[in-house]
Coordinates of C-alpha atoms and ligand atoms in Angstrom, one line a residue:
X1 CA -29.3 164.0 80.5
X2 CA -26.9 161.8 82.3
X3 CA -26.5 162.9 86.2
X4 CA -23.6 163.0 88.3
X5 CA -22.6 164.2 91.6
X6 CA -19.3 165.9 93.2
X7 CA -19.1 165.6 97.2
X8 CA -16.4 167.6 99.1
X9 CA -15.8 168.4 103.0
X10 CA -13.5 171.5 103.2
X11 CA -11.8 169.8 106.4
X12 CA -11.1 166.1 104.6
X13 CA -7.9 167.8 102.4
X14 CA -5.5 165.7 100.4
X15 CA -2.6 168.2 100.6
X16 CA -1.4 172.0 99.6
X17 CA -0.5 171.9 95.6
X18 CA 3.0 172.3 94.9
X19 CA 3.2 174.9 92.2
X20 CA 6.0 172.7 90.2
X21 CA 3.5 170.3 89.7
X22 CA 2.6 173.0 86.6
X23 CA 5.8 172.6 85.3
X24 CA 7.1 172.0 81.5
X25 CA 10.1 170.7 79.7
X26 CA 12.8 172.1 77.3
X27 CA 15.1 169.8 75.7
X28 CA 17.2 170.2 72.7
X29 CA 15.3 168.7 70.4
X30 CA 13.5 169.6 66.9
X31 CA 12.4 173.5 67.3
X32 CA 12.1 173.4 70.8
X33 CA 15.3 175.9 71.5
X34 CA 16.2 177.1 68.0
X35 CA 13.2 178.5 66.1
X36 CA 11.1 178.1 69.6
X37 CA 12.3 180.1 72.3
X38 CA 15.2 181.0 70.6
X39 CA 15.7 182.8 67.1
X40 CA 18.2 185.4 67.1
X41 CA 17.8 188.1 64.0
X42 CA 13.8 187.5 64.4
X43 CA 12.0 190.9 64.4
X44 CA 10.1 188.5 67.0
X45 CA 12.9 188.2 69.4
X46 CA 14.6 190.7 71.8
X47 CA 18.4 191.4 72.0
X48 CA 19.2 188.3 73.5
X49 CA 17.9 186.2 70.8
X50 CA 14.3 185.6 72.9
X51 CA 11.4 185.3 71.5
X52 CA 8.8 187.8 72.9
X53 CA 6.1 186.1 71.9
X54 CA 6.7 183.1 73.5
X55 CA 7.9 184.4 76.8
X56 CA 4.4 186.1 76.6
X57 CA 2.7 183.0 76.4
X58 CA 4.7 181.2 78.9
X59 CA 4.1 183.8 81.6
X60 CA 0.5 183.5 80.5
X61 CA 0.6 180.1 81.9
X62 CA 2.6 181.0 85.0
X63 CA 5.0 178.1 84.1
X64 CA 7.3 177.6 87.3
X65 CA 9.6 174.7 87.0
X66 CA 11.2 174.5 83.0
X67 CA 13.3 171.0 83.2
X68 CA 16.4 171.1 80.7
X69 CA 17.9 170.4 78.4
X70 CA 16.7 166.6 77.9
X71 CA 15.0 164.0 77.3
X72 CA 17.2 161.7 75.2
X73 CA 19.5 164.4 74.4
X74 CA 20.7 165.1 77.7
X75 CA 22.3 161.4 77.7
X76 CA 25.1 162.3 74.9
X77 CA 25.6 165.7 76.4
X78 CA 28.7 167.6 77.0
X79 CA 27.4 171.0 78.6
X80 CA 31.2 172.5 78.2
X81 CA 29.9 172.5 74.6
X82 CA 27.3 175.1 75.3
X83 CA 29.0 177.9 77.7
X84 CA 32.1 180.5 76.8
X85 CA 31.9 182.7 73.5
X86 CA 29.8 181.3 70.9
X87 CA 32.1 181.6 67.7
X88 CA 34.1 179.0 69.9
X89 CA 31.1 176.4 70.8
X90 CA 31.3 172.9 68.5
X91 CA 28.6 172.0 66.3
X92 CA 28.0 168.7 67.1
X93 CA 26.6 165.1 65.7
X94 CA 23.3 164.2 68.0
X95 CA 22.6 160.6 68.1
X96 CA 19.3 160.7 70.2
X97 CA 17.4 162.8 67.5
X98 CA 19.6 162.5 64.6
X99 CA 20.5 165.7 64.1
X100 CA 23.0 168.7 64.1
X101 CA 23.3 170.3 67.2
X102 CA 24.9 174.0 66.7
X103 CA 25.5 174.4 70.6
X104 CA 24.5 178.9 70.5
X105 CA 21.9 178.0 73.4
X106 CA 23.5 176.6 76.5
X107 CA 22.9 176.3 80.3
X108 CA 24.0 180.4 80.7
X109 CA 21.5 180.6 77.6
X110 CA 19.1 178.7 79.3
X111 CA 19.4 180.7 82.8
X112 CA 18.9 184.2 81.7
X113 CA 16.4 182.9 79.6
X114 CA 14.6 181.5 82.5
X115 CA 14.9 184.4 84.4
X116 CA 13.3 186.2 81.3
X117 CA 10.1 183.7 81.4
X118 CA 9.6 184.1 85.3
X119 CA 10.4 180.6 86.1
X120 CA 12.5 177.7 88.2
X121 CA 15.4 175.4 86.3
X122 CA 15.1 171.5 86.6
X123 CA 18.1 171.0 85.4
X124 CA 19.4 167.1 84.2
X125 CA 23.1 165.8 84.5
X126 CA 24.5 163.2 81.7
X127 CA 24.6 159.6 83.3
X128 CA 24.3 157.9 80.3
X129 CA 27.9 158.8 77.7
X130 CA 29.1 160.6 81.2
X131 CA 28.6 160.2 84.9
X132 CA 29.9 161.0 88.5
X133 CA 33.2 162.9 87.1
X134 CA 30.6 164.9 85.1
X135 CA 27.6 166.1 87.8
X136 CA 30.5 167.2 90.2
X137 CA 31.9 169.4 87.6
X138 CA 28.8 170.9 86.2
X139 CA 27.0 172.0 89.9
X140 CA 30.6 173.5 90.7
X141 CA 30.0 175.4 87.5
X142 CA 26.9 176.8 88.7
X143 CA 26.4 176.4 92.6
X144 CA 29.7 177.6 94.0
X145 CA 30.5 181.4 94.1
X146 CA 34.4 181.3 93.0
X147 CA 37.8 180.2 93.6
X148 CA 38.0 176.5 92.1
X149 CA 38.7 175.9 88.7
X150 CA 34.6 175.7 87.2
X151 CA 33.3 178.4 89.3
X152 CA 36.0 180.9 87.9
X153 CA 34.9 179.1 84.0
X154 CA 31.6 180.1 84.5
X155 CA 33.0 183.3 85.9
X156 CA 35.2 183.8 82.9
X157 CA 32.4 183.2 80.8
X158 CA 30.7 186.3 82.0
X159 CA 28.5 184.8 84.8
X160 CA 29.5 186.3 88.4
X161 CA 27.0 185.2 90.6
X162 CA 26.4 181.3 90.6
X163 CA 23.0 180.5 89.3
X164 CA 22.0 178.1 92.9
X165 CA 20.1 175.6 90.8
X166 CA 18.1 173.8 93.5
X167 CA 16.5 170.9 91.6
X168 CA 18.6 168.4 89.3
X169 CA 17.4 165.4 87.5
X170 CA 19.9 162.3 87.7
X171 CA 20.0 161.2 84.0
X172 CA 17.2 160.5 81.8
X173 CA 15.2 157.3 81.4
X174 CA 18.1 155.5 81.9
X175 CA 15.8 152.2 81.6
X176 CA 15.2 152.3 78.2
X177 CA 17.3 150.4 75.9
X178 CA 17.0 153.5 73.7
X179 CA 19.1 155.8 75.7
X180 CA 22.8 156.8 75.2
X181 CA 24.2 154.7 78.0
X182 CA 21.2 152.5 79.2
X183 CA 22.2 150.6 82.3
X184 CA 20.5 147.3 84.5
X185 CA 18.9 149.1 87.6
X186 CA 21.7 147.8 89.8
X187 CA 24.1 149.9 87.8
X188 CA 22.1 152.7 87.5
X189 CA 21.0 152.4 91.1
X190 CA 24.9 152.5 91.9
X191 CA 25.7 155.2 89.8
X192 CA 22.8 157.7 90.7
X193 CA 24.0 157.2 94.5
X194 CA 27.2 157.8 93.6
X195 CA 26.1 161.0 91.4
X196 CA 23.5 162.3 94.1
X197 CA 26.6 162.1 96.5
X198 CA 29.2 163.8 94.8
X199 CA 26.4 166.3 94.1
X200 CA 25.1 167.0 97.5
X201 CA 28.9 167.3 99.1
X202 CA 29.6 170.3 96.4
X203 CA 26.2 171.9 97.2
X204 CA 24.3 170.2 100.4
X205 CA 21.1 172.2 99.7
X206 CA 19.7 170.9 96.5
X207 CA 17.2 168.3 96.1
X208 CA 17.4 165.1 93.5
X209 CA 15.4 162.9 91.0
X210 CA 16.4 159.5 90.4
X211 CA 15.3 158.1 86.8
X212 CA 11.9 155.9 87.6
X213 CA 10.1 154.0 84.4
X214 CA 9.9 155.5 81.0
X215 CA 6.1 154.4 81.3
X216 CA 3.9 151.9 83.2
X217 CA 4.7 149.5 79.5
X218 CA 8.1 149.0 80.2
X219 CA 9.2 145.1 81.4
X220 CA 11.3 146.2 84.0
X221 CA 8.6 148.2 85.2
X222 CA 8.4 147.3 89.5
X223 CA 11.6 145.6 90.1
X224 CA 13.5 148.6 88.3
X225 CA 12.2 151.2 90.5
X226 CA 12.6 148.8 93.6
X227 CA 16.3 148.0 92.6
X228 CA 17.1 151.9 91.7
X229 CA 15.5 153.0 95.2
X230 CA 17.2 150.2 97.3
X231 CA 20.5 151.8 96.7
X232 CA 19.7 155.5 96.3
X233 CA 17.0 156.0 98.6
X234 CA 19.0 158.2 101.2
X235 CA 20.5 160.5 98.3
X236 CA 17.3 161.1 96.2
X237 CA 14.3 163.4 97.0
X238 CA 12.0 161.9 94.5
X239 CA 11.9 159.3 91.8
X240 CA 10.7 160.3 88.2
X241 CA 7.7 158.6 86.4
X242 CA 6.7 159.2 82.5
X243 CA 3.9 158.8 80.3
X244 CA 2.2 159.7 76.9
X245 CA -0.9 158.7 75.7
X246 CA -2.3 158.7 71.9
X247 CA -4.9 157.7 69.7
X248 CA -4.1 155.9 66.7
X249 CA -6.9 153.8 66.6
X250 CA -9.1 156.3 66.7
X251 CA -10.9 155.1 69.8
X252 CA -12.1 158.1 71.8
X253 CA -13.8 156.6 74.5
X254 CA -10.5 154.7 75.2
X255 CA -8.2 157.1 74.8
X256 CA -9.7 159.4 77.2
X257 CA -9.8 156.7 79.4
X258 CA -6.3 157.0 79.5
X259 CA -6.2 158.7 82.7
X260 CA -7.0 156.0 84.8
X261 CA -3.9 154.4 83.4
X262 CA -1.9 157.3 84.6
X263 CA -3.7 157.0 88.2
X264 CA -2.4 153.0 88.1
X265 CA 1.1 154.6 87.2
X266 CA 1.1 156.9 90.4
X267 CA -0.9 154.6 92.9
X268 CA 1.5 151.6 92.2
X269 CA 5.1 154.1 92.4
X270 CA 3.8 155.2 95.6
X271 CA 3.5 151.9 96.6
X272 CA 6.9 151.0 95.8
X273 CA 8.4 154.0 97.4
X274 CA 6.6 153.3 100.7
X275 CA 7.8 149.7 100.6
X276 CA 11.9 150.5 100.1
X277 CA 10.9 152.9 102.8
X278 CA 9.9 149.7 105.4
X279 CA 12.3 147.4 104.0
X280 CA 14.6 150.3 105.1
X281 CA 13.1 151.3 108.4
X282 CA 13.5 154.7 107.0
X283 CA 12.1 157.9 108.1
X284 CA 12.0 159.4 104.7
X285 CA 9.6 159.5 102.2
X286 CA 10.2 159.3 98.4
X287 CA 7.7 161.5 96.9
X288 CA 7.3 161.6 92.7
X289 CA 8.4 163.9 89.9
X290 CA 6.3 163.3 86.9
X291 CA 8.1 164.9 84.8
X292 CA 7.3 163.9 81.1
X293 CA 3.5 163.6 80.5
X294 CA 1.6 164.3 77.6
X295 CA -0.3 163.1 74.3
X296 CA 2.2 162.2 71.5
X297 CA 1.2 160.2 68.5
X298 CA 0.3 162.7 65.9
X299 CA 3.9 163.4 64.6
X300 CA 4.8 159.8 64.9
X301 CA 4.6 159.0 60.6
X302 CA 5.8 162.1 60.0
X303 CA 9.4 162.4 61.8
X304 CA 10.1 158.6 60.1
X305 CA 10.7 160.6 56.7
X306 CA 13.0 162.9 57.7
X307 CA 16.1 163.5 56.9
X308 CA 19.5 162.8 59.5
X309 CA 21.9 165.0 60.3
X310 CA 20.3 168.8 60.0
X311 CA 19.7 171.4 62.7
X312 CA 16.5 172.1 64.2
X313 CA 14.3 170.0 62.3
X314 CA 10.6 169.9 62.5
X315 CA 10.4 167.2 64.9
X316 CA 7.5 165.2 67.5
X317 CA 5.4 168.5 66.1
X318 CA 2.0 167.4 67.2
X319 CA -0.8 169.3 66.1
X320 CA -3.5 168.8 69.1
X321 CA -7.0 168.3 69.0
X322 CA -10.1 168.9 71.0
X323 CA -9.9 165.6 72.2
X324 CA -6.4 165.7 73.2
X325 CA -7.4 168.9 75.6
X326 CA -9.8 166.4 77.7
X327 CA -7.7 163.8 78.3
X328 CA -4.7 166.7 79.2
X329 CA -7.3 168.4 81.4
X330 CA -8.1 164.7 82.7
X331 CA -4.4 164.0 83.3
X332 CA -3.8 167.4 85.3
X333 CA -6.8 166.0 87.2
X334 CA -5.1 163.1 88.5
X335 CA -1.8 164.9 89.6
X336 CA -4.1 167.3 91.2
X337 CA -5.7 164.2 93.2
X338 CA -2.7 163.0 93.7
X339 CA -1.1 166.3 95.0
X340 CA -0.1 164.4 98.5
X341 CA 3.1 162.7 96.5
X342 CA 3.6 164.0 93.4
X343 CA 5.4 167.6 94.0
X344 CA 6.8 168.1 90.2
X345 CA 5.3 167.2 87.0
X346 CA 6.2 168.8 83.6
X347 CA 4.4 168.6 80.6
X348 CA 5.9 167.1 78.3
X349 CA 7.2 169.9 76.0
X350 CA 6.8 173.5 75.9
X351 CA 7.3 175.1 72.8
X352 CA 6.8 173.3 69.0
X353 CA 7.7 170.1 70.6
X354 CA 4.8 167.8 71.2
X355 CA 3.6 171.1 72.9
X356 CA 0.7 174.0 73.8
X357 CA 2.9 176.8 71.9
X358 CA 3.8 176.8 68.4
X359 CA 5.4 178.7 66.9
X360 CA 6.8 180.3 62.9
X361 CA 8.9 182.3 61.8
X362 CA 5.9 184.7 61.9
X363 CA 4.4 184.2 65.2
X364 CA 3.3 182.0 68.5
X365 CA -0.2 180.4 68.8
X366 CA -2.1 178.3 71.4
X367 CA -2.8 174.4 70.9
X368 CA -6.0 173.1 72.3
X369 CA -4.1 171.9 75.1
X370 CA -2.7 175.0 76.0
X371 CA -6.0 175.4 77.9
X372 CA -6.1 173.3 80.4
X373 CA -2.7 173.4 81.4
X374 CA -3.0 176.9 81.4
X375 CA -6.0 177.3 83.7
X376 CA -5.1 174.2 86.1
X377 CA -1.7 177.1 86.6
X378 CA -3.3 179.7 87.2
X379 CA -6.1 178.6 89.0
X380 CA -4.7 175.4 90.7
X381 CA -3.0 176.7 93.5
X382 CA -3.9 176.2 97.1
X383 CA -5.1 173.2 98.9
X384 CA -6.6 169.8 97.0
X385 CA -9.8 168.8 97.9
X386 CA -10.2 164.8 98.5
X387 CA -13.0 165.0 95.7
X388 CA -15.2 162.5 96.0
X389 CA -17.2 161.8 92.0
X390 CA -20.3 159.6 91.4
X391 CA -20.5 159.3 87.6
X392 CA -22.2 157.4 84.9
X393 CA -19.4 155.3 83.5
X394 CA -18.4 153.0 80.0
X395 CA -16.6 150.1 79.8
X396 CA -13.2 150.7 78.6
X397 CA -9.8 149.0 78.3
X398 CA -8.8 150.3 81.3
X399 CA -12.5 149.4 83.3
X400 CA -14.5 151.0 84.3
X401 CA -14.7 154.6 83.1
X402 CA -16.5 157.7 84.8
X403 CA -17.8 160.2 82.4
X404 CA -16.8 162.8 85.0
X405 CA -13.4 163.4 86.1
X406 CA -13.4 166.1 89.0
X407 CA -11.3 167.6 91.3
X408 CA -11.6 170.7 93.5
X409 CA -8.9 173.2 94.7
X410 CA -9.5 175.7 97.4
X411 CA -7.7 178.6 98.5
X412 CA -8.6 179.8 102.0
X413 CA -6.5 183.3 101.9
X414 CA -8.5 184.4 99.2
X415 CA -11.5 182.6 99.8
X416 CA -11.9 180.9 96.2
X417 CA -12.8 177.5 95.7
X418 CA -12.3 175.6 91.8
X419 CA -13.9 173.2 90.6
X420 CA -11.7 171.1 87.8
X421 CA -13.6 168.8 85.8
X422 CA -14.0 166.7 82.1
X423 CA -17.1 165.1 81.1
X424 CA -16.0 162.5 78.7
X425 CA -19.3 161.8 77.2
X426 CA -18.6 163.4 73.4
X427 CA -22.5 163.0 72.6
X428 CA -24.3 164.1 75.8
X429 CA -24.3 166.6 78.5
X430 CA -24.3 166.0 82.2
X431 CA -26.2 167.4 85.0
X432 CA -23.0 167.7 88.0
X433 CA -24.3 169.2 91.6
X434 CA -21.9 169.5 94.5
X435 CA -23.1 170.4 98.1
X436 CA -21.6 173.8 99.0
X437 CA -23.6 174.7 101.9
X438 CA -20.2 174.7 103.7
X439 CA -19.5 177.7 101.5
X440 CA -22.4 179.7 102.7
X441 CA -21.6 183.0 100.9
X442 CA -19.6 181.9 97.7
X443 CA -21.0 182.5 94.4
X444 CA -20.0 181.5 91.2
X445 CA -17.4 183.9 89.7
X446 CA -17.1 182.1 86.4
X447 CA -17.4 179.1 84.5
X448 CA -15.0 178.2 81.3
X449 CA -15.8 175.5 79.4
X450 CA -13.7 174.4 75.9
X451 CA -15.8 171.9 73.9
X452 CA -16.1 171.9 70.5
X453 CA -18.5 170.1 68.3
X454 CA -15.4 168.4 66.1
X455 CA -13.1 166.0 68.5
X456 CA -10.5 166.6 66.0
X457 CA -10.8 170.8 65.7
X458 CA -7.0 172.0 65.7
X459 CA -5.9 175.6 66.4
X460 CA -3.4 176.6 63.6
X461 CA -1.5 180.0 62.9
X462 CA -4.2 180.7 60.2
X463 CA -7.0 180.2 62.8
X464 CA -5.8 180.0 66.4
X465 CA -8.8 180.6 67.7
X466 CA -10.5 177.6 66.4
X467 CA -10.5 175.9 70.2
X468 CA -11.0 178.2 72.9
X469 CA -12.9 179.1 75.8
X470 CA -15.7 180.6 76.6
X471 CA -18.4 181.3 79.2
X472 CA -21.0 178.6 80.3
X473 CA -23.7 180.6 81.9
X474 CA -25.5 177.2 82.8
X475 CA -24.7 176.7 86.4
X476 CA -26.4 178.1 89.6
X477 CA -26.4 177.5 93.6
X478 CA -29.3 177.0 95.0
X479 CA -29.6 176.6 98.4
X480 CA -26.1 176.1 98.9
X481 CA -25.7 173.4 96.0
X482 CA -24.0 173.9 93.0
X483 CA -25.6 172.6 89.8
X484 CA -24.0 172.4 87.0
X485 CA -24.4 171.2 83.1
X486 CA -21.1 170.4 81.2
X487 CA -21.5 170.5 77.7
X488 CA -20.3 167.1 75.8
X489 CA -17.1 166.6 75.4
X490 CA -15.9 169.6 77.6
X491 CA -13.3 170.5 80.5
X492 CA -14.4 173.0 82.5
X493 CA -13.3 175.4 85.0
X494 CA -15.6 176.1 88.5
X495 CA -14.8 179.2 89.5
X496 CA -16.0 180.1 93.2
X497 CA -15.2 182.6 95.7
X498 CA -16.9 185.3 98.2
X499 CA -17.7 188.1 96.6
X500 CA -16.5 191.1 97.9
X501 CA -19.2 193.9 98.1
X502 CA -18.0 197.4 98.5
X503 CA -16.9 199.0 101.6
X504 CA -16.3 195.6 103.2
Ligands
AHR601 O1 9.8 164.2 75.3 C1 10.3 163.5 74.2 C2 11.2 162.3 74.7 O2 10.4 161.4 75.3 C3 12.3 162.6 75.7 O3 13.5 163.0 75.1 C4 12.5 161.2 76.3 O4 12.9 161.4 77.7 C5 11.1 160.6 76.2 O5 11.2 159.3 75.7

């Protein structure tokens, strides 16, 4: 069995998780809204039109942060479209996705809705078809009480108190020659500070993201987030990165190598930020919003045959495998190690939509990489751990590969201490141990592995169960050090903590 070690010192800390680093994404695309959380007349669905199901399975996950309502879409969007009575509301011609867009959910929709789910709006304004005119309008619509001529709209439309959305994204990949409205970083740049401006002299108190790369791929990767930052830097809170990964070539070893490609991504935007920063002589720092990440390949044939011009279409409807979970679980590893700048990531989507919840006409099921996601959530919240890993590795196309990917997350208040980690190796086990001795008292509460023996196991409605949990009873401290066996091909979750013995 392959060996590997996990060191940490409770003292050497990389920083306190921000919970909107669990976040997800929503945008009006394929089954997402209409079908996903969304299907008025569905025995499923309360009286609003939400699906129970779904909310159940979102609040599983503790989602906090829900961005919305694009993606792509968001760069054609006129959000008048979406708010007043619904027998009024356009149906409209979609260029991003090619489809039919019916306009019965919008941003009031999309508010009580969040509410319903237990979670924070990121929402994004339109700088690609629209700009400055159009973010002005749309935070008076929701951040000011009344009195001006979109507070009383929203008013009119049955929403007295203003919804306070703190966090707004400034466009949407506006780098990418696909998007509505693509622009050269200097306009962009230009048009974002302009935005942000506007923005924060209606509402001083929220906080901004300015559109980074659509992935690490792109040309103008570098010199477009320099450009964007040297004229926006003052107005913006963070700058956004995205990423999905996929395995076409049915490479496993490489695919789950992925990750390190993701850690290249963050390590080189921080970089960047820090040197506008010193060109600046600025006080501020620029810290990251990661908010598209994900696998996405499996739908890719598929959504070439279908047809243009229809609502709600099954669209990017990736059915996940084992496989995919580890490199998801390997990907909320690296945010978590990189917890110090990057305060917001959301998977990339939430519901049918290259996403952990399906759903039919008939019900709402767990992908694979529901997991993960799910656990990192739940259990993922307190301080980050600089987690030092001495693994076995393979040579991949991104280098050198560990086999273990590890990170731990303790929680002092509660005295609980978690223990992320992948082992990559889809043939073998490995032996992990981990000096605990400066956690003289904890035991383990529980350890969850997924693993599988089939990489490419699915969970479908018929059998959702296929890819789950369950308990390894395989690790022990002795002596105050943790040893532990990962099955192959696994992500696990370390549980720790003091256990409390009665009367105490
Ligand atoms: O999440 C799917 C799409 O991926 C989004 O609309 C876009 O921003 C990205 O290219």
């Amino acid at each position: 069995m392959k060996e590997a070690r996990i060191s940490i010192d409770r003292d050497y800390t990389v920083a306190e998780t921000d919970p909107r680093i669990y976040g997800s994404f929503i945008e009006h695309l394929g089954r997402a809204v209409y079908g996903g959380i969304y299907q008025p007349g569905s025995p499923l669905s309360d009286e609003r039109g939400f699906r129970r199901d779904v909310l159940e399975l979102i609040r599983e996950a503790r989602v906090p942060l829900v961005r919305y309502p694009g993606g792509n879409f968001v760069s054609g969007y006129h959000w008048e479209d979406g708010v007043g009575p619904k027998e009024k509301r356009p149906s409209r011609l979609e260029p991003a996705w090619s489809v039919i867009e019916s306009n019965q959910f919008g941003l009031n929709e999309f508010m009580e809705w969040c509410r319903a789910a237990g979670t924070e709006p990121m929402m994004a304004v339109n700088l690609g078809t629209r700009g400055v005119e159009d973010a002005k309008n749309i935070i008076e619509y929701c951040n000011i009480e009344k009195g001006s001529y979109y507070s009383d709209l929203r008013r009119a439309h049955g929403v007295k108190a203003p919804h306070n959305i703190r966090l707004w994204c400034l466009g949407n990949e506006m780098d990418g020659p696909w998007q509505m409205g693509h622009k050269t970083a200097d306009e962009y740049g230009r048009t974002a500070e302009e935005a942000g401006r506007i923005m924060r002299m209606v509402d001083p108190d929220i906080e901004l993201v300015a559109c980074g790369s659509s992935s690490l791929a792109m040309p103008t990767f570098g010199s477009w987030e320099e450009t964007v930052l040297e004229h926006c830097y003052d107005q913006v809170d963070y700058l956004s990165l995205h990423t999905y990964y996929g395995n076409p070539e049915d490479n496993t070893p490489d695919f789950l190598a992925s990750s390190l490609a993701m850690d290249d991504f963050i390590r080189s935007v921080v970089s960047i930020c820090d040197c506008v920063k010193a060109k600046k002589r600025s006080k501020k720092q620029i810290n990251l919003s990661f908010d598209e990440w994900n696998v996405w390949y499996h739908s890719n044939e598929e959504d070439k045959k279908l047809e243009r011009w229809i609502q709600a279409p099954h669209q990017l409807e990736d059915i996940y495998n084992h496989e995919d979970a580890l490199l998801v679980g390997s990907m909320l590893i690296t945010l978590l190690r990189h917890a110090d700048r990057v305060k917001i990531a959301c998977l990339a989507q939430l519901v049918n939509v290259i996403a952990p919840i399906m759903t039919s006409d008939t019900g709402a099921w767990r992908q694979t990489i529901f997991y993960p996601y799910m656990h990192a959530s739940v259990y993922g919240r307190g301080t980050v751990l600089n987690t030092v890993v001495k693994s076995p590795s393979y040579e991949s196309v991104y280098g050198d590969a560990p086999y273990l990917d590890a990170v731990a997350v303790a929680d002092g208040e509660r005295e609980t201490l978690t223990i992320f980690a992948v082992n990559k190796d889809m043939a073998e086990e490995l032996s992990v141990t981990c000096d605990l001795r400066q956690y003289a008292g904890y035991e383990i509460l529980e350890h969850l592995e997924l693993t599988h023996t089939d990489r490419k196991a699915v969970n479908t409605q018929a059998a959702p169960d296929a890819v789950k949990p369950s308990a390894n009873s395989r690790s022990r401290i002795d002596a105050g050090r943790l040893t532990a066996v990962l099955s192959a091909g696994s992500w696990n979750v370390i549980r720790l903590g003091r256990v409390k013995t009665a009367g105490k």
